[in-house]
Coordinates of C-alpha atoms in Angstrom, one line a residue:
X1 CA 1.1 10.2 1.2
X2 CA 1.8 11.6 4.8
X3 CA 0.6 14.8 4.7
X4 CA 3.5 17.5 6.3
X5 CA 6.0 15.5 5.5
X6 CA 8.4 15.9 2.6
X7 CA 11.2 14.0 1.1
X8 CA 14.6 14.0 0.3
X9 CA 17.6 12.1 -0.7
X10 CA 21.6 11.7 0.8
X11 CA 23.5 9.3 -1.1
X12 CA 22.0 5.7 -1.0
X13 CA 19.2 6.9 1.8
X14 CA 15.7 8.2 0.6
X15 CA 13.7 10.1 3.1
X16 CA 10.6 11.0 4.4
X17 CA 11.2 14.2 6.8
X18 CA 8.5 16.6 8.8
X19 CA 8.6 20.1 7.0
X20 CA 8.7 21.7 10.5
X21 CA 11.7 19.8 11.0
X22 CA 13.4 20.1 7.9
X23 CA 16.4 21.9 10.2
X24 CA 17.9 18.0 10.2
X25 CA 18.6 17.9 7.0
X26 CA 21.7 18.8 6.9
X27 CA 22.6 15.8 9.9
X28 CA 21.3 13.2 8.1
X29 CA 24.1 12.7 6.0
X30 CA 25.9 12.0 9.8
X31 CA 23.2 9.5 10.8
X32 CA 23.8 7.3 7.6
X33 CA 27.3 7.0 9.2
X34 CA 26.6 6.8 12.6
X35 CA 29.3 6.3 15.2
X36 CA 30.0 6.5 18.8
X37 CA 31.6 10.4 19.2
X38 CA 30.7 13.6 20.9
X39 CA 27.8 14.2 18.7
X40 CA 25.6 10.8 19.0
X41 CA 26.0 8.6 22.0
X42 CA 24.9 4.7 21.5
X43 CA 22.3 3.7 24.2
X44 CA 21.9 0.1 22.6
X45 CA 23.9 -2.2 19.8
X46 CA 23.7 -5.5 19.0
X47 CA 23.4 -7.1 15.2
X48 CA 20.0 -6.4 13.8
X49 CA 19.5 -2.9 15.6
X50 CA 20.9 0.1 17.1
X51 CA 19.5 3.0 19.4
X52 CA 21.5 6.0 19.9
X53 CA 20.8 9.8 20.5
X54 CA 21.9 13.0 19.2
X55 CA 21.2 16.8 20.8
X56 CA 20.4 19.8 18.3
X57 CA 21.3 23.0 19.6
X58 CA 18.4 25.7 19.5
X59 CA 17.2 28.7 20.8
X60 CA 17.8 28.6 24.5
X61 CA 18.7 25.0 24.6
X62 CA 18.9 21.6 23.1
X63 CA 16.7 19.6 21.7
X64 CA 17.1 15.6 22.0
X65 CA 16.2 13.2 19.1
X66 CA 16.1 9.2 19.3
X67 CA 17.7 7.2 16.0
X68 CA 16.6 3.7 15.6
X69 CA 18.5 1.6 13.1
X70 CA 17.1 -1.7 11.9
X71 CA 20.1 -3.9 10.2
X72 CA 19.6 -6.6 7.4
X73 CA 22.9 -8.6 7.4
X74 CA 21.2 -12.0 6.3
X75 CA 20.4 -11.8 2.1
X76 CA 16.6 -13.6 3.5
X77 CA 16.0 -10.7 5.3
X78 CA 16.9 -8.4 2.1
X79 CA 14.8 -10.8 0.0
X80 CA 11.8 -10.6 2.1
X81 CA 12.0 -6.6 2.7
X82 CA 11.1 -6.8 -1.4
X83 CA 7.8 -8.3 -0.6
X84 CA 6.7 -5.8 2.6
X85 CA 7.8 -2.7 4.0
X86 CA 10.9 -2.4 6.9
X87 CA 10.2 -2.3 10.3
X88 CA 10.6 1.5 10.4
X89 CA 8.5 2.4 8.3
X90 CA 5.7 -0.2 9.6
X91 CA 6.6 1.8 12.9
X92 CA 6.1 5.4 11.3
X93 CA 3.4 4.2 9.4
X94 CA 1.2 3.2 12.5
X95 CA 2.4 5.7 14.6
X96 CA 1.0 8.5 12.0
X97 CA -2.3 6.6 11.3
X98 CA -2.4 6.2 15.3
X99 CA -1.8 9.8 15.9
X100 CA -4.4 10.7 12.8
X101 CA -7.1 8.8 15.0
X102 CA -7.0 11.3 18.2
X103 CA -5.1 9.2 20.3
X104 CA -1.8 10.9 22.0
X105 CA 1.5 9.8 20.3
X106 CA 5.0 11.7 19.4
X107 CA 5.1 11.2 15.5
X108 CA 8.4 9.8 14.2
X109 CA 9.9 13.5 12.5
X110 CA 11.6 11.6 9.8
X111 CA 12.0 7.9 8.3
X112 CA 14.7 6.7 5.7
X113 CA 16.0 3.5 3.7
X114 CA 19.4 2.8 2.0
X115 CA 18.5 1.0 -1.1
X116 CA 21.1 -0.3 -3.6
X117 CA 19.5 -3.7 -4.9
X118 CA 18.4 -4.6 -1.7
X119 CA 17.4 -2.4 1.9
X120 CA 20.7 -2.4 3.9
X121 CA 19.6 -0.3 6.8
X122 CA 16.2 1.5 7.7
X123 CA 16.4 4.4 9.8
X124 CA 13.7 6.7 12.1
X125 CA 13.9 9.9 14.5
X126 CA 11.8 10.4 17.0
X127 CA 11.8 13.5 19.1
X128 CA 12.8 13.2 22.9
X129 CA 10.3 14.5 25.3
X130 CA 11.8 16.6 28.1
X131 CA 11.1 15.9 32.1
X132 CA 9.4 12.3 30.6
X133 CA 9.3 8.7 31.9
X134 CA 7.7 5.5 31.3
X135 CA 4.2 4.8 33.5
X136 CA 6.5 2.1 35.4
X137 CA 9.0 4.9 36.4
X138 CA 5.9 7.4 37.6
X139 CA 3.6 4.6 39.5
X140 CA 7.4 4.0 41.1
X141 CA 7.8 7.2 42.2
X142 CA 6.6 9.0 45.5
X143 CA 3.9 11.1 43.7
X144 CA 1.3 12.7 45.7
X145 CA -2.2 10.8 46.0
X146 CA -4.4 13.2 44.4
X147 CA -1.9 13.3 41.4
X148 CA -1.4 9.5 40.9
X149 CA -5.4 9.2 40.7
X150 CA -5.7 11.5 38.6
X151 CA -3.0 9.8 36.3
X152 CA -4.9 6.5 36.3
X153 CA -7.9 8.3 35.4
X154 CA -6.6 9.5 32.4
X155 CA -4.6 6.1 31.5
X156 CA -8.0 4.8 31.8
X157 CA -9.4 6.8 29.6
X158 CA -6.6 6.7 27.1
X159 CA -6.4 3.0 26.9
X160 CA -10.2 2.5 26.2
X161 CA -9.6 5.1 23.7
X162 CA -6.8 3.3 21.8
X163 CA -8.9 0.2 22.1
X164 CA -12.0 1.9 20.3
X165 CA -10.2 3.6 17.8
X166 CA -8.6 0.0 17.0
X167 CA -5.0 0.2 18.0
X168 CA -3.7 -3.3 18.2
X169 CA -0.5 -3.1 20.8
X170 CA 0.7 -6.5 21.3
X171 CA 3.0 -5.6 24.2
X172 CA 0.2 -3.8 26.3
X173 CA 2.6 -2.6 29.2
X174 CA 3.3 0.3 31.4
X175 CA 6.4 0.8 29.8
X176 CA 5.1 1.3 26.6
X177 CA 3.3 4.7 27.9
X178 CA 4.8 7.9 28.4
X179 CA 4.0 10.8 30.8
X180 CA 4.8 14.2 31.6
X181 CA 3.2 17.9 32.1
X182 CA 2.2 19.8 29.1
X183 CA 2.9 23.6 28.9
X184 CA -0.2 23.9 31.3
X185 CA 1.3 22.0 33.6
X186 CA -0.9 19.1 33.8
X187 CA -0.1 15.1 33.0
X188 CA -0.2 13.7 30.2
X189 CA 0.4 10.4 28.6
X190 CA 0.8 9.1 25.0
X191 CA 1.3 5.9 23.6
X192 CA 5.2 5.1 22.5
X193 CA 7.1 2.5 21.0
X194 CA 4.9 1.2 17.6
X195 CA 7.5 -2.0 17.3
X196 CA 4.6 -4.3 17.8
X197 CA 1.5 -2.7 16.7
X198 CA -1.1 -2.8 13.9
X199 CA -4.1 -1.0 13.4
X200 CA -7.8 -2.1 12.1
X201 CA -10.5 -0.1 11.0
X202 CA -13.0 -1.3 13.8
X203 CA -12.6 -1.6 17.1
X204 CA -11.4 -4.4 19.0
X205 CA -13.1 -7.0 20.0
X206 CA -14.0 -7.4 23.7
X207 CA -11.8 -10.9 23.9
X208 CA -8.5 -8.5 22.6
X209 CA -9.4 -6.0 25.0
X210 CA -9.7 -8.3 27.7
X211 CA -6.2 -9.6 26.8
X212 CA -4.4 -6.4 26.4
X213 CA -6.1 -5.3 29.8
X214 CA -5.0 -8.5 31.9
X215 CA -1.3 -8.0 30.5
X216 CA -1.6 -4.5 32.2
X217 CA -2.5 -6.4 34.8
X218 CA 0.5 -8.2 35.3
X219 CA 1.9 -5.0 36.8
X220 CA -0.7 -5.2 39.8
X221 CA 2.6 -4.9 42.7
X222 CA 2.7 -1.3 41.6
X223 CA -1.1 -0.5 42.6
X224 CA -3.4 -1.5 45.2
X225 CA -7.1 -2.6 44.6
X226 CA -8.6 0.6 44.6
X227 CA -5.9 2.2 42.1
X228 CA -6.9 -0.9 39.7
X229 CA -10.5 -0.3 40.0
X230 CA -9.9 3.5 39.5
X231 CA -8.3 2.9 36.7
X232 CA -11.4 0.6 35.4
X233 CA -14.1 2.5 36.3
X234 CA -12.0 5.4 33.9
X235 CA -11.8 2.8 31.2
X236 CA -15.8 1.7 31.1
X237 CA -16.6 5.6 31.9
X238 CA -18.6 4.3 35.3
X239 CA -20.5 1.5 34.1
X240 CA -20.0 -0.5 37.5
X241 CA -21.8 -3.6 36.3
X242 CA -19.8 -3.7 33.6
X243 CA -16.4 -3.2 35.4
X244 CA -16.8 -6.0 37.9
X245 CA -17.7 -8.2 34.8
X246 CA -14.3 -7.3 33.3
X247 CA -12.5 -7.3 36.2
X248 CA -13.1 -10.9 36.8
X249 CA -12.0 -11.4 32.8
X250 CA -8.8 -9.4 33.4
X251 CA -7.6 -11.2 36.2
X252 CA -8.7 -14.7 34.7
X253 CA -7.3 -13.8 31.8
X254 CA -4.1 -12.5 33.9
X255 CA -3.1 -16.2 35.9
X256 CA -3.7 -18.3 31.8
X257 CA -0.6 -15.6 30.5
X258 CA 1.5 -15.7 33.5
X259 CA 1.2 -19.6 33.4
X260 CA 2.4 -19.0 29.5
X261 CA 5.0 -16.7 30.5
X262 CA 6.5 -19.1 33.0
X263 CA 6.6 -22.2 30.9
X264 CA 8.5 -19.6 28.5
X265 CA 10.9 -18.9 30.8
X266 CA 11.3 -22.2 32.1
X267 CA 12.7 -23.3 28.6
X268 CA 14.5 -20.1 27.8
X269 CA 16.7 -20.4 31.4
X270 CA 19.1 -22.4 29.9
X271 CA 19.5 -21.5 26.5
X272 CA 21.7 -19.2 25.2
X273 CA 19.4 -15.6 24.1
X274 CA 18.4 -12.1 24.5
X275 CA 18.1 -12.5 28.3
X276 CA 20.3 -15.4 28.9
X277 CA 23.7 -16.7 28.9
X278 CA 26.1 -20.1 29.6
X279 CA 29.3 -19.2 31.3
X280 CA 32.3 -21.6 31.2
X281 CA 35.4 -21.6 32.8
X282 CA 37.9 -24.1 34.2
X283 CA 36.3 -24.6 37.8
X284 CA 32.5 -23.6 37.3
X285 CA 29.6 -24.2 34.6
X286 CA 27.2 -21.5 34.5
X287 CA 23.8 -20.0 33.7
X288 CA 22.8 -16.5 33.6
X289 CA 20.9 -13.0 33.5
X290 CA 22.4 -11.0 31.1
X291 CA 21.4 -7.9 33.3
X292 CA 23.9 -9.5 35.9
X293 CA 27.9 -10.0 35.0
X294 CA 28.9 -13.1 35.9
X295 CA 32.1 -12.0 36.7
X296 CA 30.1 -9.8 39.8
X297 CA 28.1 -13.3 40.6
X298 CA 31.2 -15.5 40.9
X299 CA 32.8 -12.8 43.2
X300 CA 29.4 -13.0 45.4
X301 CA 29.9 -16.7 44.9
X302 CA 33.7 -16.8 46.7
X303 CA 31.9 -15.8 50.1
X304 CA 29.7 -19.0 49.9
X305 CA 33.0 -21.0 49.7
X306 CA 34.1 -20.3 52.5
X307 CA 31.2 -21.4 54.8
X308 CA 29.5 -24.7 54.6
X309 CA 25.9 -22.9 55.1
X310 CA 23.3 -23.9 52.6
X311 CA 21.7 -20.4 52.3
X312 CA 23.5 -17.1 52.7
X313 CA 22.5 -13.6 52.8
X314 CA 24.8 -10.6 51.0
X315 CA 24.9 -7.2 50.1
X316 CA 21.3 -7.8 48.8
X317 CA 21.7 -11.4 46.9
X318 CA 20.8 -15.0 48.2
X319 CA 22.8 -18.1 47.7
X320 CA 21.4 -21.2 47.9
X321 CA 24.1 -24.1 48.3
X322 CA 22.8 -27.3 46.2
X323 CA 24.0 -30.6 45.9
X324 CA 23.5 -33.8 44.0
X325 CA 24.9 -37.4 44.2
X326 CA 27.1 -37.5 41.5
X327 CA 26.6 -41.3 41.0
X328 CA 23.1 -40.7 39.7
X329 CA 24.0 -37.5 38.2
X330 CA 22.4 -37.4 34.7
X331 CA 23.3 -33.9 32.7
X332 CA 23.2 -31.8 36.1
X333 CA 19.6 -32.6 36.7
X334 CA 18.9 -31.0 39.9
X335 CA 20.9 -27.8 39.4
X336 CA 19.3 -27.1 35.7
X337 CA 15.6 -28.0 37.2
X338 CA 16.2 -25.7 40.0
X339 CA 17.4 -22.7 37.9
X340 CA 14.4 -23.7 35.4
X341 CA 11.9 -23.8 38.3
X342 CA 12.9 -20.3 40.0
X343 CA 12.7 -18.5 36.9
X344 CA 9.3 -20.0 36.1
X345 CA 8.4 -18.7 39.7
X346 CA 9.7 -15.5 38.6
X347 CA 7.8 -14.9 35.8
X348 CA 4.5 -15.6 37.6
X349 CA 5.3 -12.5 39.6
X350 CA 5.0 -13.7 42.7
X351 CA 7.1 -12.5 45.6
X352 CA 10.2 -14.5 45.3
X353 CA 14.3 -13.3 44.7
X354 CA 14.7 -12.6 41.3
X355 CA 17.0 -15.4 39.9
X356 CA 20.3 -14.1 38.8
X357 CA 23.0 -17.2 38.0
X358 CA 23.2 -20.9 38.7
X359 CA 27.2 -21.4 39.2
X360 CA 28.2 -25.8 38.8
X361 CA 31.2 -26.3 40.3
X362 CA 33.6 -28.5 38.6
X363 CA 35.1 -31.7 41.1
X364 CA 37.1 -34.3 38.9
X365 CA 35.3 -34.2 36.1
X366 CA 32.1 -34.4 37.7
X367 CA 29.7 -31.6 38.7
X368 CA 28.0 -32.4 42.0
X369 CA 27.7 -29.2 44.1
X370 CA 25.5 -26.1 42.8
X371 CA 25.5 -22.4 43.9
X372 CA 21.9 -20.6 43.1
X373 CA 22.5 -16.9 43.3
X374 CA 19.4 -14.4 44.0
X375 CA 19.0 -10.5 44.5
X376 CA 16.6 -10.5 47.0
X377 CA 14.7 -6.7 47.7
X378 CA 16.7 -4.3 50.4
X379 CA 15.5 -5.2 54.1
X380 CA 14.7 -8.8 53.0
X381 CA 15.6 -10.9 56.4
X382 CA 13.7 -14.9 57.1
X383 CA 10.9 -15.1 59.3
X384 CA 12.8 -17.2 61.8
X385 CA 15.1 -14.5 62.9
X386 CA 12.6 -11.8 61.9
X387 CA 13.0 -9.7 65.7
X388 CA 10.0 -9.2 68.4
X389 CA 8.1 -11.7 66.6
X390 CA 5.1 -12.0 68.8
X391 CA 4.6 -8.4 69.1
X392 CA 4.0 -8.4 65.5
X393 CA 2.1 -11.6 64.8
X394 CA -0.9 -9.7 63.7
X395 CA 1.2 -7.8 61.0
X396 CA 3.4 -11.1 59.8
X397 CA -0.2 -13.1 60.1
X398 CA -1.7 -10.7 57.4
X399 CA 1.2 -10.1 55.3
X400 CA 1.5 -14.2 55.2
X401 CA -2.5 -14.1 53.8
X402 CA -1.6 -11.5 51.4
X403 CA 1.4 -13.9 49.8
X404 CA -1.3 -16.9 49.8
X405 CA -3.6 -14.7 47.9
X406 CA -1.0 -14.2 45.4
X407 CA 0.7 -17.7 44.9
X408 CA -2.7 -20.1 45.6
X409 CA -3.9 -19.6 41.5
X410 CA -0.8 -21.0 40.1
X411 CA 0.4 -24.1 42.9
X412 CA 0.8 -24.8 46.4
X413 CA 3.5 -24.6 49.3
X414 CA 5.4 -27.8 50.5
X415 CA 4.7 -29.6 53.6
X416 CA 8.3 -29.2 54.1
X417 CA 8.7 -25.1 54.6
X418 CA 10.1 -23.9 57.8
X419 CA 10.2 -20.4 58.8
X420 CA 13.8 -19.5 57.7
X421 CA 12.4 -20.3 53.6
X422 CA 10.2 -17.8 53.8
X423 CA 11.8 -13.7 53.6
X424 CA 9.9 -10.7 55.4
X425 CA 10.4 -7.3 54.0
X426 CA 9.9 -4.2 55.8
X427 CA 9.2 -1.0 54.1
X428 CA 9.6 2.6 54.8
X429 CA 6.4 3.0 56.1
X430 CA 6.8 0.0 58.2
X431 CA 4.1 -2.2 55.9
X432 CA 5.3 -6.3 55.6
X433 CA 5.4 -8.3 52.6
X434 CA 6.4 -12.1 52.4
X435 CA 8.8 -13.6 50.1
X436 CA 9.3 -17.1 49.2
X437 CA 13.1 -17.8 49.9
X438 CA 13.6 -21.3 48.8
X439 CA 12.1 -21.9 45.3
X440 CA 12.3 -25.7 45.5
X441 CA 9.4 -25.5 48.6
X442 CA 6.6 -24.1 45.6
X443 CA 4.8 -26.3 43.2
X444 CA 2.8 -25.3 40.2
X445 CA -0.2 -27.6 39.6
X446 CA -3.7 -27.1 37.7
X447 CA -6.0 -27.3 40.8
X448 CA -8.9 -24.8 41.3
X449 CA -7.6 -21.5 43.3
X450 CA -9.6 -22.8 46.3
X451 CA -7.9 -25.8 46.7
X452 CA -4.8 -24.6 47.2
X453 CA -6.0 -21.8 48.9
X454 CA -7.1 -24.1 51.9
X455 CA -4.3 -26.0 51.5
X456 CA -1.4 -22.7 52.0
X457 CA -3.0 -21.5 54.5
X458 CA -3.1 -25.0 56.9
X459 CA 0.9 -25.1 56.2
X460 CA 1.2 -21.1 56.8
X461 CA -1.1 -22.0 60.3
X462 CA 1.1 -24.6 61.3
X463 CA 4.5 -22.5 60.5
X464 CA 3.1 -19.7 62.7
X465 CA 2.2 -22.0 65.7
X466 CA 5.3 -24.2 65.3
X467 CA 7.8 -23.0 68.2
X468 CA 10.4 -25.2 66.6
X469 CA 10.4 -23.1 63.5
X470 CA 10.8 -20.0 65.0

C-alpha cells in the first residue's frame, strides 16, 4: 500500500516501517514500553497523548526521532477506532499522500497499532530535523533582510502550492511550517504536523484559500506591510490585480475569525481546560493560564498587598487592583467579566498584556476585592510618566495612530481613558508601540471600522492635548 515501506510485528504492535530505516527495528520493542529514562525523554504527557524523543547513535553523530502516542482509555473511543482508522495513521496517511503530491514534508519513518480486541495505543516516528525551527521562531529572529525576503518568497510559493495540490490544513499557522538550510545551504520550508489535515483530489476552492490565508494573517505583528504583500505577490505569482483583491478578503476574512476566537476565549476563561485552570485555597479564588503557576502569580500577588495602588508595575507583570460592593455581589460579577473581557481582548491580538490569573480574595465569606495579574512586554512604562514627552510627540502621536489602526475594526476606546491606561514600549531600535493597559477602558461593538476609527482618534486627540493627563 505505501510503497518503501515494509511491515513488521513486536508482540501486540503491528507496523508499518521505511525500509531505509529498518535500523529501528530492533527499538521498537522499547517504544511499546516507553518510559522516562536515559534513552527517551518525555517532552509532553497528559491522558490521550504523549510526545517524547529518542537519539540513535550513527556514523559521526546522532540522529533524533519524535514518538507520538495516541491513548484510547474510554471503551467509546476503542469502539469507534473499529469503524475508522487511529489518528496516526490518518497522520501518516496524509503526510505520505502530501508528500506523493510535490509538496515539501518529512514522512513519518514508521507507524504502529497494539491491537488485542480493540486499538489500545497507536504509535508514529518522525525524524527530527537538525538546525530547524518553526516559521514563528525564524520571522522572530534577527535574520538579515535579504534572507527573510527571500524566506517569504518561498512560503509564498509553497503555500499556494499546498492549496492547488488540495492540502486541507485546518490549523493554517506559522507554527505548523518548518525551515532550515538544505546541504546547499539555502532555506527551505516544509509543511509539519498532519493532526488536522485532509486531502481532496481538486484544489481548493478560493473561499478555503481565503480562510486558511487570513488565519496566517493573524500573525501580522511579526511582519510589516511590505513583508505581507511580498509574501502575496509570491503566492498569486505577480498577478497584482489579483493580490489586492485577496488582500482585502484575507484581512476581512481576518477581523470575522478573530471576533470568533475571542468569543471562544471569553467562555473558555473560566472553565476548567487545556489552557485554563480554577485555583482554590483558603484566602483566594482563582483563575488561570496554565503556562503560568499560580503559585509564581500569588507570589507576584503579595507585593500588591502591601500598597493600596490600583495598578502596579513588576518584574514584567501588571496588577490591576479590582473591587466590587459586596452587597450587590452576585457570583463575583465584576472580577469573572473582567478576566472574560481581557482574554477576549487577547485573542483579538491587539496590543494589550497578556492575561495571566485573576486572584478573589476571600473577606468573611464574601469575595469583594480582585487582583488581575498581566505580563506586560519588557520596557512597557504608561504614557503619563513616559520621559521627555514633548520632544517625542511626533513619535508617541504616530505610534498612538498605529494602535487605532489595529483596535478601530473590532470596538472603540472609553471616554474615560487617561494617559496612565495606556503602556508605551520602546524597542531596541528606539521604534514605539502602544499598549492598552486597562482592559475595562475597550469595548467590542459591530460598528463599521470607520466609525470607530473617528471616534478613537477624537479621544486619543484629546488625551494628547489634555495637560491634566500627562
Amino acid at each position: 500500500m505505501f510503497k518503501g515501506y515494509i511491515s513488521h510485528s513486536t508482540k501486540q504492535v503491528r507496523w508499518i516501517i521505511n525500509e531505509k530505516a529498518s535500523f529501528l527495528i530492533p527499538y521498537l520493542g522499547q517504544v511499546h514500553e516507553i518510559k522516562n529514562n536515559d534513552f527517551f525523554t518525555i517532552l509532553k504527557k497528559d491522558d490521550y497523548k504523549i510526545i517524547c524523543e529518542f537519539k540513535i547513535p550513527q556514523a559521526d553523530n546522532e540522529q533524533a526521532y519524535l514518538v507520538k502516542i495516541y491513548k484510547y482509555p474510554h471503551l467509546f473511543q476503542r469502539i469507534k477506532n473499529l469503524l475508522k482508522h487511529t489518528r496516526t495513521f490518518r497522520e501518516f496517511n496524509t503526510t505520505y499522500i502530501t508528500g506523493s503530491r510535490g509538496i515539501s514534508v518529512e514522512v513519518p519513518v514508521t507507524h504502529g497499532e497494539e491491537k488485542r480486541l480493540f486499538i489500545k495505543k497507536s504509535y508514529i516516528i518522525i525524524k527530527k530535523i537538525k538546525d530547524s525551527c518553526t516559521l514563528r521562531e525564524y520571522f522572530k529572529s534577527n535574520a538579515s533582510l535579504e534572507e527573510r525576503r527571500r524566506v517569504l518568497r518561498k512560503f509564498g510559493k509553497l503555500a499556494k502550492e499546498i492549496h492547488d495540490a488540495g492540502i486541507k490544513q485546518d490549523d493554517f499557522s506559522l507554527d505548523n511550517f518548518l525551515i532550515y538550510k538544505d546541504v546547499e545551504g539555502k532555506e527551505k520550508i516544509i509543511l509539519i504536523d498532519f493532526e488536522r489535515v485532509s486531502v481532496q483530489a481538486r484544489c481548493l476552492n478560493e473561499r478555503r484559500c481565503t480562510r486558511y490565508l487570513a488565519k496566517l494573517n493573524r500573525a501580522k505583528n511579526y511582519f510589516s506591510n511590505a513583508d505581507r504583500l511580498r509574501f502575496l505577490m509570491s503566492y498569486t505569482n505577480g498577478d497584482y490585480k489579483y493580490c489586492k483583491r485577496l488582500a482585502q478578503q484575507i484581512e476581512s476574512t481576518t477581523i470575522r475569525i478573530q471576533k470568533k476566537d475571542a468569543r471562544k476565549f471569553h467562555v473558555q476563561s473560566i472553565r476548567e481546560n487545556r489552557k485554563f485552570g480554577v485555583f482554590k485555597n483558603s484566602r483566594f479564588y482563582g483563575l488561570y493560564k496554565k503556562k503560568y503557576q499560580p503559585e509564581t502569580l500569588l507570589t507576584i500577588l503579595k507585593m500588591a498587598e502591601e500598597t493600596d495602588e490600583t495598578v502596579l508595575y513588576t518584574n514584567q507583570f501588571q496588577i490591576l487592583r479590582l473591587f466590587e460592593n459586596p452587597a450587590i455581589l452576585r457570583r463575583q460579577g465584576i472580577f469573572r467579566r473582567t478576566w472574560m473581557h481581557a482574554n477576549a481582548l487577547f485573542a483579538l491580538r491587539i496590543n494589550v498584556p497578556i492575561p495571566a490569573g485573576l486572584f478573589i480574595k476571600n473577606l468573611s465569606g464574601k469575595l469583594n476585592e480582585g487582583f488581575l495579574i498581566s505580563e506586560t512586554t519588557g520596557n512597557c512604562i504608561p504614557l503619563n510618566k513616559y520621559p521627555d514627552f514633548n520632544q517625542n510627540k511626533d513619535k508617541i502621536s504616530f505610534a498612538l495612530l498605529q494602535f487605532v489602526k489595529q483596535i478601530s475594526p473590532f470596538g472603540m476606546l472609553s471616554k474615560d481613558i487617561k494617559a496612565i491606561d495606556i503602556l508605551v514600549q520602546v524597542s531596541d531600535d528606539l521604534r514605539l508601540k502602544c499598549y492598552l493597559g486597562n482592559y475595562k477602558l475597550f469595548c467590542i461593538n459591530h460598528f463599521s471600522v470607520q466609525r470607530n476609527m473617528q471616534i478613537n482618534l477624537q479621544l486619543v486627540e484629546r488625551l494628547l492635548k489634555t495637560n491634566d493627563n500627562l
